[in-house]
Coordinates of C-alpha atoms and ligand atoms in Angstrom, one line a residue:
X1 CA 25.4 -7.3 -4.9
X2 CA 27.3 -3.7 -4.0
X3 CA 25.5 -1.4 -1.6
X4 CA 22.7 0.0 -3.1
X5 CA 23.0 3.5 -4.8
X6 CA 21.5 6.8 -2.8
X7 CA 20.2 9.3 -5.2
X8 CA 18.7 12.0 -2.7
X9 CA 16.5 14.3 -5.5
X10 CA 14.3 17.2 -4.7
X11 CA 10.5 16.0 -4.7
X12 CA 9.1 19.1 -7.3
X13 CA 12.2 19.7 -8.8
X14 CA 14.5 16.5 -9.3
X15 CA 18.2 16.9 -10.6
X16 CA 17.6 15.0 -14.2
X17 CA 21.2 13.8 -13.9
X18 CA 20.1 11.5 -10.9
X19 CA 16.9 10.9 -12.7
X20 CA 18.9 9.6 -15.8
X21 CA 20.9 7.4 -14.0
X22 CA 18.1 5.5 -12.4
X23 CA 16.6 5.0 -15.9
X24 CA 19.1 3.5 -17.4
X25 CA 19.8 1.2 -14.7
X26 CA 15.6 0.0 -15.1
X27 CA 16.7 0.1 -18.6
X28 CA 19.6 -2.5 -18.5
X29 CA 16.9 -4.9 -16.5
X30 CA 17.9 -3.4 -13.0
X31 CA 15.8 -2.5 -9.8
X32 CA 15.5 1.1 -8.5
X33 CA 13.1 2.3 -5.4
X34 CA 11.3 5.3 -6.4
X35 CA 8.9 7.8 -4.4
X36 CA 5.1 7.8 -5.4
X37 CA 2.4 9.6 -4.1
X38 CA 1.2 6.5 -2.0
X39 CA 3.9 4.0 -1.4
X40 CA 7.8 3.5 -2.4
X41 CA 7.5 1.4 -5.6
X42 CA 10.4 -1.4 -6.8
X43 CA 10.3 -0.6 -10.5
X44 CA 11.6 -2.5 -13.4
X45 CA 11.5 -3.0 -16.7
X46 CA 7.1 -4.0 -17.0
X47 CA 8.0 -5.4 -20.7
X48 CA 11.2 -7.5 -19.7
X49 CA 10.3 -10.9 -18.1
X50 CA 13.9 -11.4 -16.7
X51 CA 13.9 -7.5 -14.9
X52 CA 10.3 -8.2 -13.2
X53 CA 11.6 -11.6 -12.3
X54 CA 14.0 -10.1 -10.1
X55 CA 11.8 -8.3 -8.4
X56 CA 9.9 -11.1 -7.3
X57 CA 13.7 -12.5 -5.9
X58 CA 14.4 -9.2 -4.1
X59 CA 11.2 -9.2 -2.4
X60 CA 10.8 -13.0 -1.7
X61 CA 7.1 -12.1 -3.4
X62 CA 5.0 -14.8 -4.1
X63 CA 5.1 -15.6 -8.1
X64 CA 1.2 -15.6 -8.5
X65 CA 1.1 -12.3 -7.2
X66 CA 0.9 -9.6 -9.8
X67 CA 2.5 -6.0 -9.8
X68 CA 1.0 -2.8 -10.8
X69 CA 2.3 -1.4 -13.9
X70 CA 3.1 2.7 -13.7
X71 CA 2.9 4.6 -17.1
X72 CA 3.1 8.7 -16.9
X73 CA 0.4 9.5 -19.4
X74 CA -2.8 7.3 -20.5
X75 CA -1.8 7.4 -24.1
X76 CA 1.0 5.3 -22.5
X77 CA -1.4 2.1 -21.9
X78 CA -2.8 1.5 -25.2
X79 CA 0.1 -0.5 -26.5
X80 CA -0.1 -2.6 -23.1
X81 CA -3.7 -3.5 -23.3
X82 CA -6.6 -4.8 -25.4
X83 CA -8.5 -2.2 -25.0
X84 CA -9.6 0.6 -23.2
X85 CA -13.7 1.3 -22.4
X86 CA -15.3 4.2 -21.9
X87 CA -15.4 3.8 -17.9
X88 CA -11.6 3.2 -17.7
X89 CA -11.4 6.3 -20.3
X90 CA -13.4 8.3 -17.6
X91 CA -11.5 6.8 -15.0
X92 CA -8.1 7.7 -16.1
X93 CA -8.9 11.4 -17.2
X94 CA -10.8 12.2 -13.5
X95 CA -8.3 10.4 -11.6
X96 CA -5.0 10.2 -13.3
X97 CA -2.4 11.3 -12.0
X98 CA -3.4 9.6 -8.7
X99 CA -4.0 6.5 -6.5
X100 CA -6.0 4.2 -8.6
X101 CA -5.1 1.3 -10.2
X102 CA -7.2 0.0 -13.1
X103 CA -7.2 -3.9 -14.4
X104 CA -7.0 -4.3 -18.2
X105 CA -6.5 -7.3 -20.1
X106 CA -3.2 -7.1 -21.4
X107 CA -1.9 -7.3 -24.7
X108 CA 1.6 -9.2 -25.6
X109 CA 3.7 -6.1 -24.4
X110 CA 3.3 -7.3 -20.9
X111 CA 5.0 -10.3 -20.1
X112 CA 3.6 -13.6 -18.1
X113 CA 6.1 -12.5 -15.0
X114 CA 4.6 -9.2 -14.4
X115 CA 0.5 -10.9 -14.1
X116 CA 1.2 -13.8 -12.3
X117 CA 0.3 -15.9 -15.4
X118 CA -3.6 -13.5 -15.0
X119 CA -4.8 -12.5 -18.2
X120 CA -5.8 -9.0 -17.1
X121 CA -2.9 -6.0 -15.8
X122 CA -3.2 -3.7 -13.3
X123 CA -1.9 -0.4 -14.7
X124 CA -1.9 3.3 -13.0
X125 CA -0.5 6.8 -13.3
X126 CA 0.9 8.1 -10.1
X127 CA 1.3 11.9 -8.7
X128 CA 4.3 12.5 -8.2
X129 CA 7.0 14.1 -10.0
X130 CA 9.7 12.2 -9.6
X131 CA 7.6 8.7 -10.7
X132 CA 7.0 10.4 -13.6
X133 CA 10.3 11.4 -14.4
X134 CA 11.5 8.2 -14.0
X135 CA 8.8 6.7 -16.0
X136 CA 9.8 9.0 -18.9
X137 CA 13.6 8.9 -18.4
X138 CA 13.5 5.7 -18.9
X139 CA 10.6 5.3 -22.1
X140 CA 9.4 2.0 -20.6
X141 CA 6.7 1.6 -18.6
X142 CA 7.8 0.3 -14.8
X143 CA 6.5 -2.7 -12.9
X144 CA 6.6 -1.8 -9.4
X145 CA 5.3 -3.2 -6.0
X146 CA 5.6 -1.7 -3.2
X147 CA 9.4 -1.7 -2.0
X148 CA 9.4 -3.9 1.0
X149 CA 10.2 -7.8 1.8
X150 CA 6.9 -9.5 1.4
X151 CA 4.5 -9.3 3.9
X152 CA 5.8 -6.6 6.1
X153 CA 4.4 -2.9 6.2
X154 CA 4.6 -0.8 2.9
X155 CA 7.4 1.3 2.9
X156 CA 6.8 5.1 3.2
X157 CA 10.2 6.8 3.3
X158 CA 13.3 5.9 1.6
X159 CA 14.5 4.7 5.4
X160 CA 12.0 2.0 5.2
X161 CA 13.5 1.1 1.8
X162 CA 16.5 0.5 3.3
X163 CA 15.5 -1.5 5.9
X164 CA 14.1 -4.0 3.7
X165 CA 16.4 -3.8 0.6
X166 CA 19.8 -2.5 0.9
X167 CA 22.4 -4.1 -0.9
X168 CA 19.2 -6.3 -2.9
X169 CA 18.6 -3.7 -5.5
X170 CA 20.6 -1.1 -7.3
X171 CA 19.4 1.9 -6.7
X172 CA 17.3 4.3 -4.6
X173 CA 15.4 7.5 -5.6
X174 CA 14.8 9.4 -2.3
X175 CA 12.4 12.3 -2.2
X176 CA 11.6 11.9 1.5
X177 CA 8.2 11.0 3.0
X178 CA 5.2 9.8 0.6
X179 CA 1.8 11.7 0.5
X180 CA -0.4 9.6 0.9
X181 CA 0.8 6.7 3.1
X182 CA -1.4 3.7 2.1
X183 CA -1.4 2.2 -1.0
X184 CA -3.5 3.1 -4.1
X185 CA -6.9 1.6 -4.9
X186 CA -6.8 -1.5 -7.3
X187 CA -10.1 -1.5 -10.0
X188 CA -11.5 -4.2 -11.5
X189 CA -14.3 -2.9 -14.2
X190 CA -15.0 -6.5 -15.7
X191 CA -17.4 -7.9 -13.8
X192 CA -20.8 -6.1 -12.5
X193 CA -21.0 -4.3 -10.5
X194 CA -17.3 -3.0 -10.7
X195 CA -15.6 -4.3 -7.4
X196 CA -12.9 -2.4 -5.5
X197 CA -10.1 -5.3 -4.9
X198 CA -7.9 -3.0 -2.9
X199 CA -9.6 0.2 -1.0
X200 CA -7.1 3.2 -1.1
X201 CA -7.4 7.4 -1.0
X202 CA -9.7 6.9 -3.9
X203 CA -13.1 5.9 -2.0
X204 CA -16.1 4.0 -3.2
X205 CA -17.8 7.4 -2.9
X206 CA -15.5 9.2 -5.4
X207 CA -15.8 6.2 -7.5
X208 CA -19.5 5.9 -7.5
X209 CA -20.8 9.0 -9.9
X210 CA -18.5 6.9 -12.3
X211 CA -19.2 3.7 -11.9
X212 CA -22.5 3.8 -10.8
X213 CA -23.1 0.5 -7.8
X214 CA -19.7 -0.5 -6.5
X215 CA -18.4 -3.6 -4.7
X216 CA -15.6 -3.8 -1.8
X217 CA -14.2 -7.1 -2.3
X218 CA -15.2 -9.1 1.0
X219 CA -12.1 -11.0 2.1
X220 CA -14.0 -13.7 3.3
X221 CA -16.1 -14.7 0.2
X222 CA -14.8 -17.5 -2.0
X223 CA -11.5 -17.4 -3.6
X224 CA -9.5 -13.2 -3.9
X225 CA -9.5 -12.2 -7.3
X226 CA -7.1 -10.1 -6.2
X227 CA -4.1 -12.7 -5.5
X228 CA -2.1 -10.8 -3.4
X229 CA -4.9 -10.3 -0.7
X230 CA -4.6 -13.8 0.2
X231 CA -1.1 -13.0 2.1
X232 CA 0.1 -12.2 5.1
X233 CA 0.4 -8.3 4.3
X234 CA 1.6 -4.9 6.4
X235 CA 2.6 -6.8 9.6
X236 CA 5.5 -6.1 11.7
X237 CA 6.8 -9.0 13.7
X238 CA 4.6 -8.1 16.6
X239 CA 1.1 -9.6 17.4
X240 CA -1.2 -7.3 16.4
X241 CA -4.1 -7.0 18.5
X242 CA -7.2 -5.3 16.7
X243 CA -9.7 -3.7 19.1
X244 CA -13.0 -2.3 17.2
X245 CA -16.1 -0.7 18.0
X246 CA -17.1 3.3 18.5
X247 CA -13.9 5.0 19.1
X248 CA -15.5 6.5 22.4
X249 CA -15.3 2.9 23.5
X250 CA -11.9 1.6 23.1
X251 CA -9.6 3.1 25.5
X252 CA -10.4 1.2 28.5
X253 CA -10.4 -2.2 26.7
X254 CA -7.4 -1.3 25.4
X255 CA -5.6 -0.5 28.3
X256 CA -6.8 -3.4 30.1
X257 CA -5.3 -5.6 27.2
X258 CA -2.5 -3.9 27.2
X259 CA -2.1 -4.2 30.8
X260 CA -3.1 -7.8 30.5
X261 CA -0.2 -8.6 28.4
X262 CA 2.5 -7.0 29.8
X263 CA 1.7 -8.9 32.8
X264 CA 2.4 -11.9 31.0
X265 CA 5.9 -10.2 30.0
X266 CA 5.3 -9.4 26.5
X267 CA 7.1 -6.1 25.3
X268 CA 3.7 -4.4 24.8
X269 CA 2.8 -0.8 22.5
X270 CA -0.8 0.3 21.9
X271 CA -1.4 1.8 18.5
X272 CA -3.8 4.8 19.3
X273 CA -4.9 8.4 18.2
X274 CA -3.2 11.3 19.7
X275 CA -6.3 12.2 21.6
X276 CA -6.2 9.1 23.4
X277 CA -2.2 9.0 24.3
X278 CA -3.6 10.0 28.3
X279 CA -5.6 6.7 28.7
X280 CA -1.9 4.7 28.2
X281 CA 0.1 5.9 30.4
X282 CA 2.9 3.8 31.6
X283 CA 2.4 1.9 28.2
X284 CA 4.5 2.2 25.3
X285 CA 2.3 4.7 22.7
X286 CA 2.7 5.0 18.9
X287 CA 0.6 7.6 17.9
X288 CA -1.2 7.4 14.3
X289 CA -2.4 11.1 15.0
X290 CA -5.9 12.8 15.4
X291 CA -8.9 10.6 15.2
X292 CA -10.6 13.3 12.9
X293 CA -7.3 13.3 10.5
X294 CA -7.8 10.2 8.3
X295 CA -5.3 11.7 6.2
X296 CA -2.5 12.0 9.1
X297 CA -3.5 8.6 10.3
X298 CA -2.7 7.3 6.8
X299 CA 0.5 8.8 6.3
X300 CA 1.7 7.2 9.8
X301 CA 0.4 3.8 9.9
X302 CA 3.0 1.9 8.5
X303 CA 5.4 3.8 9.7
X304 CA 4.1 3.0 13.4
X305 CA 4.2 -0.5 12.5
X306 CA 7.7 -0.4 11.4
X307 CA 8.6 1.5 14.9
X308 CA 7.0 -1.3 16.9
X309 CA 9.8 -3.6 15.5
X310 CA 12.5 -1.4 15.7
X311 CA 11.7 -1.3 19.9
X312 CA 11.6 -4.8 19.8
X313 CA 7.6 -4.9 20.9
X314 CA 5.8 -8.3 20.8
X315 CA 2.6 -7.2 21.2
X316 CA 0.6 -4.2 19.6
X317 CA -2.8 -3.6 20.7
X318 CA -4.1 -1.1 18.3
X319 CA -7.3 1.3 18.5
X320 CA -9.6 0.5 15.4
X321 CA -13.0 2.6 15.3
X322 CA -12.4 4.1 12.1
X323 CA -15.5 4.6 10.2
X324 CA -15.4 2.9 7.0
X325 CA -15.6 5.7 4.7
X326 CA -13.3 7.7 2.6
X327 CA -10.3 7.0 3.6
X328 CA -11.1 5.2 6.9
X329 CA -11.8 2.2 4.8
X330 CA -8.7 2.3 3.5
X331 CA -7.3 2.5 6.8
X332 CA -9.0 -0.7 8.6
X333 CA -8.3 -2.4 5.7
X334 CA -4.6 -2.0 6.3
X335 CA -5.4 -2.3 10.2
X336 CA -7.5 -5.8 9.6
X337 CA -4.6 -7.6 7.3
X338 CA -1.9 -6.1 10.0
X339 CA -4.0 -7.9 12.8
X340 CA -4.0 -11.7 14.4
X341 CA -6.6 -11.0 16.0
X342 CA -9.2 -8.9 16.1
X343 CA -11.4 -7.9 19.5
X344 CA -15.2 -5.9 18.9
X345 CA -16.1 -3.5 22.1
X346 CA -20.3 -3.0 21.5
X347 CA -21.9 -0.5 24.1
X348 CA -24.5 -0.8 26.7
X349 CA -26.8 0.7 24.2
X350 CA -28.1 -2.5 22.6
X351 CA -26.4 -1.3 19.2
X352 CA -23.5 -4.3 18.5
X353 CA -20.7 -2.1 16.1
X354 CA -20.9 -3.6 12.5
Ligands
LIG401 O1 0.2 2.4 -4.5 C1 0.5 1.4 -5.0 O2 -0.3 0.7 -5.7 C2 2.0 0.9 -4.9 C3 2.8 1.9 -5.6 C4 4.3 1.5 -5.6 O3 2.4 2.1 -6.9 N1 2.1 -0.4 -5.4 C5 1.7 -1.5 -4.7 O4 1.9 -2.7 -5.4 O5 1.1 -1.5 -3.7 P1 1.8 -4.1 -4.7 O6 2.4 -5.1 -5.6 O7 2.4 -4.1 -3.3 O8 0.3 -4.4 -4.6 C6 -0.4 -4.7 -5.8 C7 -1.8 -5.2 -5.5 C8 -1.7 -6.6 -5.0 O9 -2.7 -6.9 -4.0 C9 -1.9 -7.5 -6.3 O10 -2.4 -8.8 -6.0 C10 -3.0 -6.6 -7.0 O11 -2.5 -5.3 -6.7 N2 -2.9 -6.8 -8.4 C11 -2.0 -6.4 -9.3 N3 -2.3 -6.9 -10.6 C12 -3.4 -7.5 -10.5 C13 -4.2 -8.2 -11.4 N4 -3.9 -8.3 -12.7 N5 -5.4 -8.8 -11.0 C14 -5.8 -8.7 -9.7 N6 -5.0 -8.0 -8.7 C15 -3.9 -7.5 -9.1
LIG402 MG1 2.8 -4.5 -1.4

């Protein structure tokens, strides 16, 4: 395939011309990268078996592992589902546009290639204007993971895109850095209690008023309902070293296995808050940001993760100790599936972190 095409489009205000020419690529069954709020997506064609085929090539993505469908309005799923309840109705009008992902099951318009042969579709709205005009441009709804080679960290700039895919897709919409960072949360309302198969910006707290009880899906009970949670996800090609417990806690455990390994002659970087970068010194630091900026964290971890193979590093240690709340769920989720290995400081103070 010819080098992949650069459209670089303002992120409010996108030239329609460049817009245009993305969509009718997606229309003729081709792949184009475009911004979203969370993540860059790898959008085809959601109702042409063939296109979304080809983004399961491009990505060397497991077949059994579905893709999230992007529509710009909710009107937009009716035709793709069976039906819509009142809780997804309440859903999308409180949260769309925005980083949630509901499962439907889908009607004939979606193809077997886009669900990993599932019955049900994962469909959402994202925020950001450029996603939507390509959504619209091209009067299809898009199929779109996130736009990096399976199993390696999401892809948060249109750098990262390249990184992964150039010269394996067509084309590129580049609006600069995402919002958010992480990925959206994925919804599944079919079982009760509802159970969050993904955690993202949208929290089980902003969830709850809707939803009443919710569930996090626990990794570690029976079979994932949520296929592509079973993989290898977000990792660089480093060890990743997970230290957790109270964030007060994990500096001197971190240095002394960061110390430890770089003894031992591995190319070593500790993943930490800019608070901490003081405790490291003489290490290699790549710095999320404040520990009290879930938001800033976010938007940097895969980016940090990417960095860490760039300068050849073959061992991150990286600070845990977010609280699982809000955000910071979303965040040691990420950290957790990035990580071999995962180390738990507990205090002096009889209380073992959870
Ligand atoms: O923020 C996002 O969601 C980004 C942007 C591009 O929209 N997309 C994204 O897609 O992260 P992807 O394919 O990297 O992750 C989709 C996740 C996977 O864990 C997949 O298994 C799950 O959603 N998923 C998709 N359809 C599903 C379904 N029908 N049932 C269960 N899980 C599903
Ligand atoms: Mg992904």
């Amino acid at each position: 395939m010819p080098r992949t095409r650069v459209w670089k489009v303002d992120r409010d205000n996108p030239d329609p011309a460049s817009v245009e020419e993305a969509a009718a690529i997606i229309v003729q069954g081709g792949l184009v990268a475009f911004p979203t709020e969370t993540v860059y997506g790898l959008g085809a064609d959601a109702t042409c078996g063939p296109a979304v085929a080809r983004i399961f090539r491009a990505k060397r993505r497991p077949m059994d592992n579905p893709i999230i469908v992007h529509v710009s309005c909710p009107d937009e799923v009716l035709p793709l589902v069976q039906k819509v309840d009142q809780t997804a109705e309440a859903l999308m009008s409180r949260f769309w546009p925005g980083p949630l992902s509901i499962l439907f099951r889908r009607s004939r318009r979606i193809p077997p290639e886009v669900t990993g042969g599932l019955d049900t579709v994962a469909i959402r709205c994202p925020d950001h204007p450029v996603a939507l005009a390509l959504i619209r441009a091209a009067g299809v709804p898009i199929g779109a993971p996130s736009a990096n080679m399976s199993g390696r960290p999401s892809p948060t700039t249109a750098e990262h895109v390249l990184e992964d895919m150039e010269g394996r897709i067509e084309g590129l919409l580049d609006a600069g850095p995402t919002g958010v960072g992480l990925e959206s949360t994925v919804v599944d309302l079919s079982c009760r209690p509802p159970v969050i198969l993904r955690p993202g910006a949208i929290s089980p707290e902003d969830l709850a008023p809707y939803l009443g009880e919710v569930r996090v899906a626990d990794r570690s009970a029976g079979p994932p309902r949520s296929p592509g949670t079973k993989y290898v996800h977000y990792s660089p090609r480093a060890r990743v070293v997970l230290v957790d417990g109270r964030p007060e806690l994990l500096p001197p455990r971190v240095a002394e296995l960061a110390r430890h390994y770089s003894e031992r002659g591995e190319r070593v970087a500790v993943l930490c808050r800019s608070e901490n970068v003081d405790c490291y010194q003489g290490a290699l630091t790549l710095v999320l940001g404040p520990g009290n900026r879930p938001d800033l964290v976010a938007r940097q971890l895969f980016a940090r993760l990417r960095e860490a193979d760039l300068r050849g590093v073959t061992v991150v240690v990286a600070e845990g100790g977010f609280p699982r709340r809000g955000l910071g769920l979303a965040i040691m989720n990420r950290l957790e599936k990035a990580s071999d290995e995962k180390i738990t400081v507990s205090g002096g103070d009889g209380h073992g972190w959870g």
